[in-house]
Amino acid sequence: MVNLVICKGIKTVPLLSLEDIHMSYASRELLDGISLRVNKGDKIAFIGDNGAGKSTLFKIIEGLVKPDSGKVIRHGNTVVGYLSQNISDMDLADMSLMPKALIDAEARMNEAQQKIALCADDPDKLSLAMEEYSSANNDFESLGGYDYEYNITSAMAGLGISYLRDRTDFKGLSGGEMMRVALARLTVEHPDILMLDEPTNHLDVDAAEWLEEYLASYGGAVFVISHDRFFIDRFANRVIELDGGSVSCYRGNYTSYVEQKAAFIKMQQDRIEALEKELAHQEDVKQTFLSHRNISGYHQREKMIDKLGAILDREKAKMPAEFAKMSFAPVPVERSGAEDKILLKADLVGMSFDGHKLFTDISFELKAHDKIFLCGPNGCGKTTMINILLGKVMGFTGKILISETAKCGIMGQFVPFDNEDLSCYDELISRTDMTVSAARTYLARFGFMGDDVFKPIRVLSGGERSRLYLGCLLAESPDILFLDEPTNHLDMRSREILEDAIGMYDGAVISVSHDRYFIEKCADRVLGFIGGTGKLFDKYSYYRNACKTEVVTTADPVADDKEEVKPKEDDKSQVNKAKARKERAAERNRIRHIEQEIEKLEARQTELEGMFADAKDDTVYREYSDNASRIESLYEEYMALTE
């Protein structure tokens, strides 16, 4: 595993140290001797695959989970502020936006003021009361009490929750609102280290941009778990990757991390290749000695080969654990027709419902290899536009022209399979004419290795379902690929592979996405929803700049971008509407069921954590590990259903 040493020669002020942290679940070494230091001024992005142990390490630092061994050291009086990604961890029902320490300091000030008023004629008591007031006032000031109103108002405005400013009871808030309130309060507390676990999950682009700027200028240290690569690029000066139980440290932001890691992997590959060649050469020499009955030379070469083999094993072990994981590229397909052939054309398309204009006058052309991404705030009509292009929604104004010969592939936010009892292998075979060997090789490119290809679809996690569906879709080689938030369930490595696949895909793509890094890397053009219409931009950054200088008109708050708009009234549309209502009701029921199941599982996890110290075998750890995987899968599904 690569472990790049950073910041040598720079004077640093340590705030937090981890020394040789070990943590196992069942037979799996989740954290294998983690040692790192957080210094004042560090802006750390903590990355790694889902389930690698990032959130567990944060909970160890916060004292919520006890490691098997190792130490967490907070230097001096370091204060850590922690934001969990789990909605169930947010308990805001009876809490004020003002931090408790600030409330206590203000109460002490008020109490001291009352004493001063009551003992004006007693010099000794007055002096003591004045000292109490001075002490409380100093604490209040050091905690940012005099800037509190400005800071909390600024934070809530930046996070898009100004409308909650005057609330004192936070019951009944949505999960996203609860997370934003907790984040706003945490920024006002201004701890020495801000530890945030996936803070952008519940933020729109405007709020994410505000948080990027806030973290970049934060006076203390920042330690953030995130899969949002664009977000990391904007604030991070260090990247720490957790992979295979070990950490690797890199200077700079995400882009710098990618460059440094690629350079290391290339250097390590060259070293391994040279060692393998030398090992093969020494094997030949050894056999030559044997054939010439030179036993002494033969044994000397045996010893040399053993040493070279040990060195080779060590060098291979330094390679990232994820290096051999999911890696795929679609098989190139030769397509007939000119590259500038127009596959799809929208001409002055508009959509309204219930007297409200969703968007108007959208025009664009999609040619054979174009990759156009639809971007904009929730409720602006991106998914509705996709459904219009697919012929799922009628009643719009303007024209949609599509090539009669164009074959379309569709991947929505919810990926359906006709038969959930089929295995991954059977699903792929049912859609293609691949041989057994070709199918297994193809599935391996999408992360389904060994016996994983025989997993029934019904047991797959949200991310696995997405990967399988996308793999089957690409195998069918559509001319136009429609994607609706394809990166939602994928970890960072999987997103990178998806991007490479989209880049190599020789068909046209129309995609809806909020993943800014994905958009910047894959989009030829951006159809940005702004001012009640859609405008084409060459880059995503150009679209965001336009948003900042122009008033953005979005849909009515009660309208849901994922809902189909009302089609023309006829028998067929009535059937479709009834079906849509059924599907939405089923989704709402599923959301309630998921919330209940997550609550039960997390309560059980708390019980199990208390049993670790007295566990006589690995039964407790196995259950804890199984529950953790189940919770992660449920959260992925929950996020997909509620976003």
XYZ file of C-alpha atoms in Angstrom:
643
model
C 0.000 0.000 0.000
C 1.348 3.414 -0.948
C 1.988 5.663 2.042
C 3.270 9.027 0.889
C 4.775 11.209 3.628
C 3.493 14.753 3.475
C 4.264 18.204 4.843
C 7.864 17.448 5.838
C 9.816 20.474 6.957
C 6.683 22.537 7.605
C 6.040 23.765 11.150
C 2.726 22.291 12.240
C 0.523 22.451 15.323
C -0.874 18.961 16.059
C -4.500 18.820 17.172
C -5.267 15.101 16.955
C -3.180 11.932 16.646
C -4.188 8.349 15.942
C -1.687 5.681 16.927
C -1.904 2.123 15.590
C -5.703 1.835 15.523
C -6.952 -1.714 14.922
C -10.585 -2.707 14.435
C -11.996 -6.017 13.245
C -15.500 -7.182 12.438
C -15.825 -10.971 12.328
C -12.767 -12.186 10.410
C -12.288 -8.931 8.531
C -9.559 -6.471 9.564
C -11.414 -3.224 8.944
C -8.694 -0.922 10.323
C -5.207 -2.408 10.289
C -2.848 -0.232 12.310
C -4.078 3.242 11.333
C -1.727 6.055 12.356
C -2.161 9.654 11.246
C -2.108 13.205 12.547
C -4.429 16.162 12.042
C -2.734 19.548 12.282
C -4.126 23.043 12.551
C -4.877 24.331 9.057
C -5.302 20.851 7.566
C -8.172 20.549 5.096
C -8.382 16.769 4.799
C -10.627 14.806 2.439
C -11.029 11.246 3.745
C -11.846 8.914 0.849
C -12.277 5.188 0.203
C -14.788 2.595 -0.959
C -18.149 2.170 0.738
C -17.679 -0.123 3.726
C -13.928 0.530 3.947
C -14.279 1.783 7.539
C -14.214 5.592 7.165
C -17.305 6.238 9.290
C -16.105 3.685 11.853
C -12.817 5.583 12.227
C -14.735 8.827 12.748
C -16.837 7.161 15.447
C -13.658 5.904 17.122
C -12.267 9.460 17.165
C -15.550 10.760 18.597
C -15.531 8.016 21.254
C -18.718 6.356 20.020
C -16.915 3.111 19.152
C -14.004 1.543 21.015
C -11.185 0.135 18.840
C -9.645 -3.279 19.448
C -6.328 -1.527 20.129
C -4.554 1.770 19.563
C -4.872 5.300 20.907
C -6.722 8.497 20.012
C -4.892 11.552 21.361
C -6.428 15.017 21.452
C -3.565 17.460 21.982
C -4.163 20.189 24.560
C -7.814 21.147 24.837
C -8.711 20.281 21.252
C -12.452 20.429 20.629
C -13.857 18.185 17.891
C -17.199 18.894 16.195
C -18.738 15.809 14.565
C -21.541 15.549 12.008
C -22.763 12.011 11.299
C -24.227 11.045 7.930
C -26.977 9.069 9.687
C -30.237 10.928 10.124
C -31.043 8.845 13.213
C -27.995 10.332 14.974
C -29.469 13.834 14.710
C -31.454 14.626 17.888
C -32.638 18.226 17.539
C -36.099 17.963 19.090
C -35.373 19.928 22.286
C -32.174 21.700 21.265
C -31.454 25.331 20.436
C -29.522 26.500 17.420
C -27.188 28.176 19.909
C -24.452 25.813 21.156
C -24.845 24.629 24.760
C -21.508 26.143 25.836
C -22.669 29.517 24.547
C -26.027 29.190 26.311
C -24.221 28.367 29.579
C -21.841 31.335 29.242
C -24.741 33.688 28.515
C -26.667 32.344 31.527
C -23.623 32.943 33.744
C -23.347 36.494 32.446
C -27.013 37.168 33.220
C -26.677 35.647 36.678
C -23.589 37.770 37.416
C -25.383 40.913 36.223
C -28.211 40.213 38.665
C -25.684 39.789 41.487
C -24.019 43.087 40.564
C -27.374 44.878 40.761
C -28.192 43.320 44.151
C -24.860 43.945 45.883
C -24.035 47.467 44.742
C -23.592 48.545 48.386
C -21.277 45.646 49.339
C -17.792 46.225 47.811
C -16.554 42.664 48.503
C -19.589 40.951 46.969
C -19.610 43.468 44.111
C -15.968 42.731 43.321
C -16.657 38.982 43.329
C -19.712 39.421 41.092
C -17.690 41.595 38.693
C -15.041 38.865 38.457
C -17.741 36.290 37.711
C -19.186 38.507 35.019
C -15.755 39.154 33.488
C -15.002 35.411 33.388
C -18.387 34.571 31.825
C -18.043 37.450 29.354
C -14.585 36.263 28.281
C -15.963 32.748 27.695
C -18.950 34.156 25.803
C -16.675 36.250 23.597
C -14.171 33.445 22.959
C -17.048 31.160 21.935
C -18.180 33.715 19.345
C -21.212 34.873 21.323
C -21.144 38.436 20.034
C -20.945 37.200 16.436
C -23.493 34.439 16.950
C -26.489 36.144 15.348
C -24.509 37.114 12.266
C -22.833 33.707 11.939
C -25.955 31.582 12.391
C -27.944 33.774 10.000
C -25.151 33.580 7.408
C -24.802 29.792 7.796
C -28.528 29.126 7.504
C -28.796 31.391 4.468
C -25.823 29.670 2.825
C -27.319 26.242 3.504
C -30.728 27.295 2.204
C -32.663 27.011 5.493
C -33.263 30.647 6.433
C -36.941 29.828 6.791
C -36.085 27.746 9.892
C -34.242 30.604 11.642
C -36.954 31.365 14.202
C -37.889 27.772 15.026
C -37.204 26.484 18.511
C -38.637 22.994 18.000
C -37.114 20.944 15.203
C -39.534 18.028 15.288
C -41.035 17.050 11.969
C -38.144 18.226 9.807
C -37.089 16.156 6.812
C -33.794 14.287 6.980
C -32.136 16.871 4.739
C -33.384 19.768 6.871
C -32.177 18.088 10.062
C -28.723 17.591 8.585
C -28.531 21.229 7.469
C -29.625 22.534 10.869
C -26.997 20.350 12.584
C -24.350 21.558 10.138
C -25.296 25.224 10.625
C -25.069 24.873 14.409
C -21.738 23.074 14.120
C -20.204 25.863 12.022
C -21.251 28.402 14.665
C -19.629 26.319 17.421
C -16.355 26.635 15.466
C -14.547 23.625 16.996
C -10.801 23.115 16.523
C -11.536 20.202 14.160
C -14.649 19.922 12.000
C -15.336 16.236 11.310
C -18.063 15.899 8.683
C -19.327 12.572 7.298
C -20.724 13.033 3.766
C -21.940 16.621 4.393
C -23.006 17.266 0.781
C -25.474 14.353 0.682
C -28.374 16.639 1.580
C -27.135 19.853 -0.056
C -28.090 21.390 -3.367
C -25.414 23.006 -5.544
C -25.769 26.464 -3.988
C -25.431 25.097 -0.449
C -22.491 22.860 -1.458
C -20.705 25.856 -2.969
C -21.254 27.852 0.227
C -19.837 24.985 2.298
C -16.820 24.671 -0.016
C -15.935 28.316 0.534
C -16.559 28.071 4.270
C -14.309 25.010 4.712
C -11.551 26.447 2.508
C -11.328 29.522 4.769
C -11.956 27.717 8.079
C -9.443 28.722 10.751
C -9.184 25.319 12.419
C -8.767 21.888 10.848
C -11.244 20.140 8.567
C -11.574 16.340 8.300
C -14.295 15.365 5.817
C -15.534 12.036 4.452
C -16.821 12.602 0.934
C -17.368 10.966 -2.454
C -17.965 14.374 -4.053
C -14.761 14.878 -6.018
C -15.625 18.386 -7.227
C -16.297 19.369 -3.602
C -12.933 17.892 -2.518
C -11.121 19.806 -5.248
C -12.491 23.089 -3.892
C -11.438 22.830 -0.234
C -8.855 20.072 0.390
C -5.109 20.494 0.846
C -4.648 16.845 1.853
C -6.278 13.601 0.758
C -6.160 10.521 2.976
C -7.325 7.282 1.355
C -8.469 4.277 3.383
C -7.945 1.123 1.361
C -7.546 -2.468 2.535
C -7.425 -1.368 6.185
C -4.477 1.007 5.661
C -4.229 4.717 4.935
C -2.240 6.532 2.269
C -1.624 10.284 2.415
C -1.340 12.699 -0.500
C -0.692 16.418 -0.816
C -3.233 18.681 -2.480
C -6.819 18.195 -3.636
C -8.528 15.338 -5.460
C -7.019 16.166 -8.849
C -3.539 16.152 -7.286
C -4.324 12.852 -5.565
C -5.296 11.242 -8.890
C -2.023 12.421 -10.500
C 0.165 11.312 -7.578
C -1.517 7.937 -7.299
C -1.264 7.298 -11.044
C 2.438 8.181 -10.937
C 3.008 5.836 -7.990
C 1.103 2.972 -9.641
C 3.100 3.434 -12.875
C 6.393 3.446 -10.945
C 5.329 0.399 -8.934
C 4.187 -1.480 -12.049
C 7.563 -0.842 -13.686
C 9.338 -2.072 -10.562
C 7.207 -5.222 -10.356
C 7.667 -5.929 -14.068
C 11.467 -5.584 -13.729
C 11.479 -7.928 -10.723
C 9.338 -10.485 -12.559
C 11.699 -10.419 -15.543
C 14.724 -10.839 -13.287
C 12.989 -13.672 -11.435
C 12.233 -15.433 -14.724
C 15.860 -14.940 -15.811
C 17.200 -16.418 -12.564
C 14.840 -19.386 -12.943
C 16.371 -20.042 -16.372
C 19.905 -19.738 -14.943
C 18.974 -22.130 -12.131
C 17.739 -24.717 -14.620
C 20.917 -24.285 -16.664
C 23.055 -25.002 -13.582
C 20.951 -28.076 -12.871
C 21.296 -29.393 -16.411
C 25.089 -28.956 -16.122
C 25.139 -30.725 -12.746
C 26.426 -27.553 -11.048
C 24.678 -28.251 -7.736
C 26.457 -25.477 -5.821
C 25.389 -22.871 -8.413
C 21.895 -24.358 -8.471
C 21.431 -23.889 -4.708
C 22.870 -20.353 -4.821
C 20.313 -19.433 -7.483
C 17.558 -21.011 -5.380
C 18.448 -18.689 -2.494
C 18.567 -15.692 -4.832
C 15.174 -16.634 -6.290
C 13.680 -16.921 -2.785
C 14.963 -13.427 -1.927
C 13.688 -11.962 -5.197
C 10.315 -13.627 -4.637
C 10.050 -12.078 -1.168
C 10.936 -8.633 -2.563
C 8.395 -9.080 -5.351
C 5.668 -9.984 -2.834
C 6.473 -6.870 -0.793
C 6.320 -4.624 -3.852
C 3.020 -6.142 -4.974
C 1.624 -5.575 -1.467
C 2.332 -1.857 -1.858
C -0.109 -1.645 -4.737
C -3.524 -0.209 -3.792
C -5.927 -2.925 -2.664
C -8.546 -1.608 -5.085
C -6.161 -1.835 -8.059
C -7.479 -5.262 -9.049
C -11.127 -4.391 -8.465
C -13.871 -3.502 -10.908
C -12.410 -2.384 -14.189
C -14.244 -2.355 -17.447
C -14.460 -0.792 -20.850
C -17.331 -1.339 -23.250
C -16.533 -3.364 -26.331
C -16.327 -0.905 -29.245
C -19.206 -1.210 -31.682
C -18.961 -0.104 -35.285
C -21.934 2.081 -36.134
C -23.083 2.961 -39.584
C -23.866 6.518 -40.606
C -22.097 9.876 -40.457
C -20.782 11.247 -37.176
C -22.758 14.456 -37.657
C -26.020 12.558 -38.133
C -28.776 14.107 -35.996
C -30.321 11.419 -33.790
C -32.657 13.654 -31.818
C -33.881 17.244 -32.049
C -35.905 19.367 -29.610
C -37.530 22.474 -31.089
C -38.993 25.105 -28.733
C -40.184 22.493 -26.235
C -42.184 23.724 -23.254
C -44.187 22.120 -20.463
C -46.864 23.384 -18.102
C -49.223 21.785 -15.604
C -51.925 23.158 -13.355
C -51.405 26.536 -14.966
C -47.751 26.631 -13.947
C -44.969 26.860 -16.538
C -42.255 24.325 -15.781
C -40.026 25.424 -18.681
C -40.387 26.963 -22.148
C -38.606 27.194 -25.509
C -35.919 24.524 -25.079
C -34.125 23.728 -28.331
C -31.100 21.538 -29.031
C -29.769 18.828 -31.359
C -28.151 15.508 -30.389
C -25.675 14.089 -32.901
C -24.173 10.615 -33.123
C -21.436 10.997 -30.481
C -22.768 13.941 -28.456
C -22.897 13.771 -24.677
C -25.341 16.340 -23.324
C -25.965 16.657 -19.579
C -29.098 18.249 -18.109
C -28.320 20.334 -15.020
C -30.371 22.464 -12.680
C -32.042 22.639 -9.262
C -34.592 20.094 -8.098
C -38.034 20.859 -9.528
C -36.813 22.644 -12.651
C -37.984 19.837 -14.967
C -34.880 17.816 -15.875
C -36.498 14.404 -15.423
C -39.693 15.638 -17.057
C -37.617 16.695 -20.084
C -36.021 13.233 -20.222
C -39.492 11.649 -20.119
C -40.710 13.950 -22.911
C -37.756 12.882 -25.064
C -38.587 9.237 -24.341
C -42.251 9.721 -25.245
C -43.439 9.000 -21.700
C -45.009 12.441 -21.208
C -47.372 14.181 -23.621
C -49.118 17.547 -23.559
C -45.961 19.582 -24.177
C -45.535 22.425 -26.663
C -42.972 22.412 -29.471
C -41.602 19.433 -31.364
C -39.455 16.389 -30.642
C -37.889 14.648 -33.655
C -36.007 11.352 -33.218
C -34.340 9.112 -35.777
C -36.489 6.119 -36.712
C -33.468 3.815 -36.624
C -32.081 5.039 -33.280
C -31.985 2.371 -30.578
C -32.401 3.823 -27.067
C -31.161 2.559 -23.717
C -32.587 3.940 -20.475
C -31.227 3.888 -16.926
C -33.401 5.744 -14.418
C -32.857 6.425 -10.720
C -34.679 3.178 -9.917
C -33.379 0.216 -11.914
C -36.056 -2.431 -12.533
C -35.442 -6.101 -13.275
C -38.267 -8.293 -14.560
C -37.201 -11.312 -12.519
C -35.408 -10.597 -9.224
C -34.733 -14.305 -8.688
C -32.395 -14.486 -11.679
C -28.669 -14.401 -11.001
C -26.449 -11.644 -12.406
C -25.121 -14.127 -14.941
C -28.592 -15.274 -16.031
C -29.772 -11.663 -16.434
C -26.871 -10.829 -18.747
C -27.251 -14.048 -20.763
C -30.973 -13.359 -21.227
C -30.145 -10.039 -22.906
C -27.162 -11.052 -25.054
C -25.733 -13.968 -26.988
C -22.477 -14.069 -24.985
C -20.750 -17.342 -24.245
C -20.303 -18.464 -20.639
C -16.671 -17.344 -20.570
C -17.403 -13.988 -22.228
C -20.301 -13.287 -19.852
C -18.213 -13.985 -16.749
C -15.372 -11.834 -18.069
C -17.809 -9.043 -18.884
C -19.432 -9.166 -15.428
C -15.991 -9.083 -13.806
C -15.445 -5.703 -15.473
C -18.432 -4.448 -13.507
C -17.172 -5.799 -10.174
C -18.907 -9.193 -10.118
C -16.064 -11.595 -9.429
C -16.095 -15.352 -8.824
C -19.299 -16.607 -7.224
C -20.738 -13.063 -7.159
C -21.996 -13.654 -10.707
C -24.460 -16.202 -9.304
C -25.939 -13.834 -6.690
C -29.716 -13.436 -7.095
C -30.628 -9.877 -8.113
C -32.940 -9.527 -5.089
C -29.976 -9.600 -2.650
C -27.895 -6.975 -4.453
C -27.213 -3.605 -2.858
C -28.306 -0.419 -4.594
C -24.839 0.100 -6.044
C -24.575 -3.478 -7.283
C -27.987 -3.214 -8.947
C -26.913 -0.044 -10.738
C -23.679 -1.616 -11.958
C -25.427 -4.756 -13.220
C -28.133 -2.757 -14.975
C -25.612 -0.447 -16.625
C -23.502 -3.410 -17.729
C -26.493 -5.120 -19.331
C -27.494 -1.847 -20.952
C -24.075 -1.196 -22.493
C -23.932 -4.793 -23.741
C -27.009 -4.025 -25.871
C -25.124 -1.126 -27.576
C -27.880 1.508 -27.832
C -27.404 4.503 -30.154
C -28.675 6.894 -27.473
C -28.112 6.244 -23.788
C -30.471 8.056 -21.388
C -29.134 8.268 -17.817
C -30.884 9.755 -14.773
C -28.441 10.353 -11.878
C -26.296 7.283 -12.701
C -23.652 7.943 -9.992
C -26.094 8.074 -7.066
C -25.225 4.639 -5.630
C -21.592 4.379 -6.690
C -18.473 4.890 -4.604
C -15.584 6.985 -5.912
C -13.772 4.158 -7.713
C -16.980 2.991 -9.385
C -17.758 6.539 -10.505
C -14.340 6.841 -12.112
C -14.905 3.592 -13.997
C -18.350 4.728 -15.099
C -16.800 7.954 -16.403
C -14.204 6.008 -18.365
C -16.966 3.818 -19.803
C -19.055 6.843 -20.828
C -15.947 8.442 -22.337
C -15.224 5.330 -24.435
C -18.867 4.713 -25.330
C -19.235 5.618 -29.006
C -22.959 6.349 -28.895
C -24.787 9.497 -27.829
C -25.622 10.244 -24.183
C -28.289 12.371 -22.530
C -27.847 12.412 -18.778
C -29.303 14.124 -15.722
C -26.718 14.521 -12.957
C -25.805 16.571 -9.880
C -22.288 15.077 -9.764
C -20.231 18.094 -10.835
C -16.990 16.171 -11.366
C -18.819 13.581 -13.486
C -20.394 16.371 -15.557
C -17.116 18.227 -16.109
C -15.341 15.019 -17.172
C -17.977 13.505 -19.453
C -20.197 16.242 -20.855
C -19.575 17.742 -24.303
C -22.254 20.314 -23.531
C -24.516 21.195 -20.623
C -28.206 21.946 -21.056
C -28.571 24.205 -18.034
C -32.029 25.035 -16.691
C -32.012 28.754 -15.965
C -34.588 31.519 -16.175
C -37.432 29.097 -16.881
C -35.812 27.594 -19.957
C -32.865 25.427 -20.961
C -29.715 26.936 -22.451
C -26.690 25.160 -23.894
C -23.265 25.790 -22.330
C -19.891 24.394 -23.378
C -18.880 23.775 -19.742
C -20.629 23.232 -16.435
C -18.671 26.122 -14.887
C -20.094 28.473 -17.529
C -23.591 27.400 -16.517
C -22.908 28.007 -12.810
C -21.512 31.465 -13.572
C -24.682 32.250 -15.524
C -26.795 31.085 -12.558
C -25.044 33.579 -10.305
C -25.772 36.497 -12.582
C -29.318 35.650 -13.607
C -32.462 34.945 -11.599
C -33.177 31.218 -11.776
C -36.866 30.338 -12.159
C -37.657 26.957 -10.653
C -40.815 24.921 -10.447
C -43.450 25.381 -7.762
C -42.226 23.875 -4.435
C -45.034 21.325 -4.424
C -43.995 19.976 -7.797
C -41.639 17.037 -7.724
C -39.206 16.728 -10.601
C -39.474 12.974 -10.411
C -43.259 13.021 -10.821
C -44.712 12.662 -14.265
C -46.635 15.758 -15.350
C -50.280 15.392 -16.298
C -50.706 14.112 -19.856
C -53.695 14.769 -22.071
C -56.949 13.301 -20.831
C -57.739 10.067 -22.632
C -58.336 6.471 -21.614
C -54.714 5.477 -21.946
C -53.480 8.411 -19.877
C -55.983 7.594 -17.116
C -54.529 4.100 -16.897
C -50.999 5.544 -16.843
C -51.924 8.003 -14.072
C -53.463 5.266 -11.959
C -50.345 3.166 -12.430
C -48.124 6.137 -11.507
C -50.152 6.782 -8.343
C -49.778 3.125 -7.369
C -46.036 3.256 -7.918
C -45.676 6.438 -5.860
C -47.756 4.977 -3.039
C -45.555 1.874 -3.076
C -42.450 4.076 -2.905
C -43.838 5.982 0.095
C -44.643 2.726 1.876
C -41.173 1.430 1.121
C -39.616 4.630 2.556
C -41.553 4.195 5.812
C -40.525 0.530 6.001
C -36.851 1.405 5.387
C -36.889 4.081 8.114
C -38.323 1.594 10.616
C -35.833 -1.123 9.657
C -32.854 1.267 9.867
C -33.994 2.453 13.304
C -34.207 -1.130 14.583
C -30.841 -2.129 13.112
C -29.034 0.929 14.485
C -30.533 0.339 17.933
C -29.244 -3.231 17.717
C -25.797 -1.950 16.629
C -25.632 0.177 19.775
C -26.438 -2.907 21.867
C -23.770 -4.944 20.072
C -21.112 -2.229 20.548
C -21.698 -2.519 24.280
C -21.107 -6.277 24.038
C -17.711 -6.088 22.265
C -15.630 -6.079 25.445
C -17.291 -9.211 26.860
C -17.635 -11.155 23.604
C -16.351 -14.719 23.996
C -16.302 -15.481 20.260
C -16.847 -13.655 16.973
C -20.654 -14.094 16.908
C -21.258 -10.516 18.055
C -18.793 -9.130 15.521
C -20.335 -11.171 12.704
C -23.803 -9.862 13.505
C -22.437 -6.310 13.744
C -20.720 -6.668 10.348
C -23.853 -8.130 8.721
C -25.999 -5.340 10.185
C -23.556 -2.679 8.960
C -23.768 -4.020 5.407
C -27.563 -4.147 5.615
C -27.773 -0.582 6.959
C -25.536 0.683 4.155
C -27.716 -1.030 1.553
C -30.887 0.410 3.132
C -29.444 3.910 3.230
C -28.532 3.693 -0.455
C -32.101 2.706 -1.283
C -33.499 5.364 1.073
C -31.406 8.115 -0.537
C -32.502 7.049 -4.022
C -36.183 7.096 -3.020
C -36.095 10.407 -1.126
C -33.742 12.562 -3.218
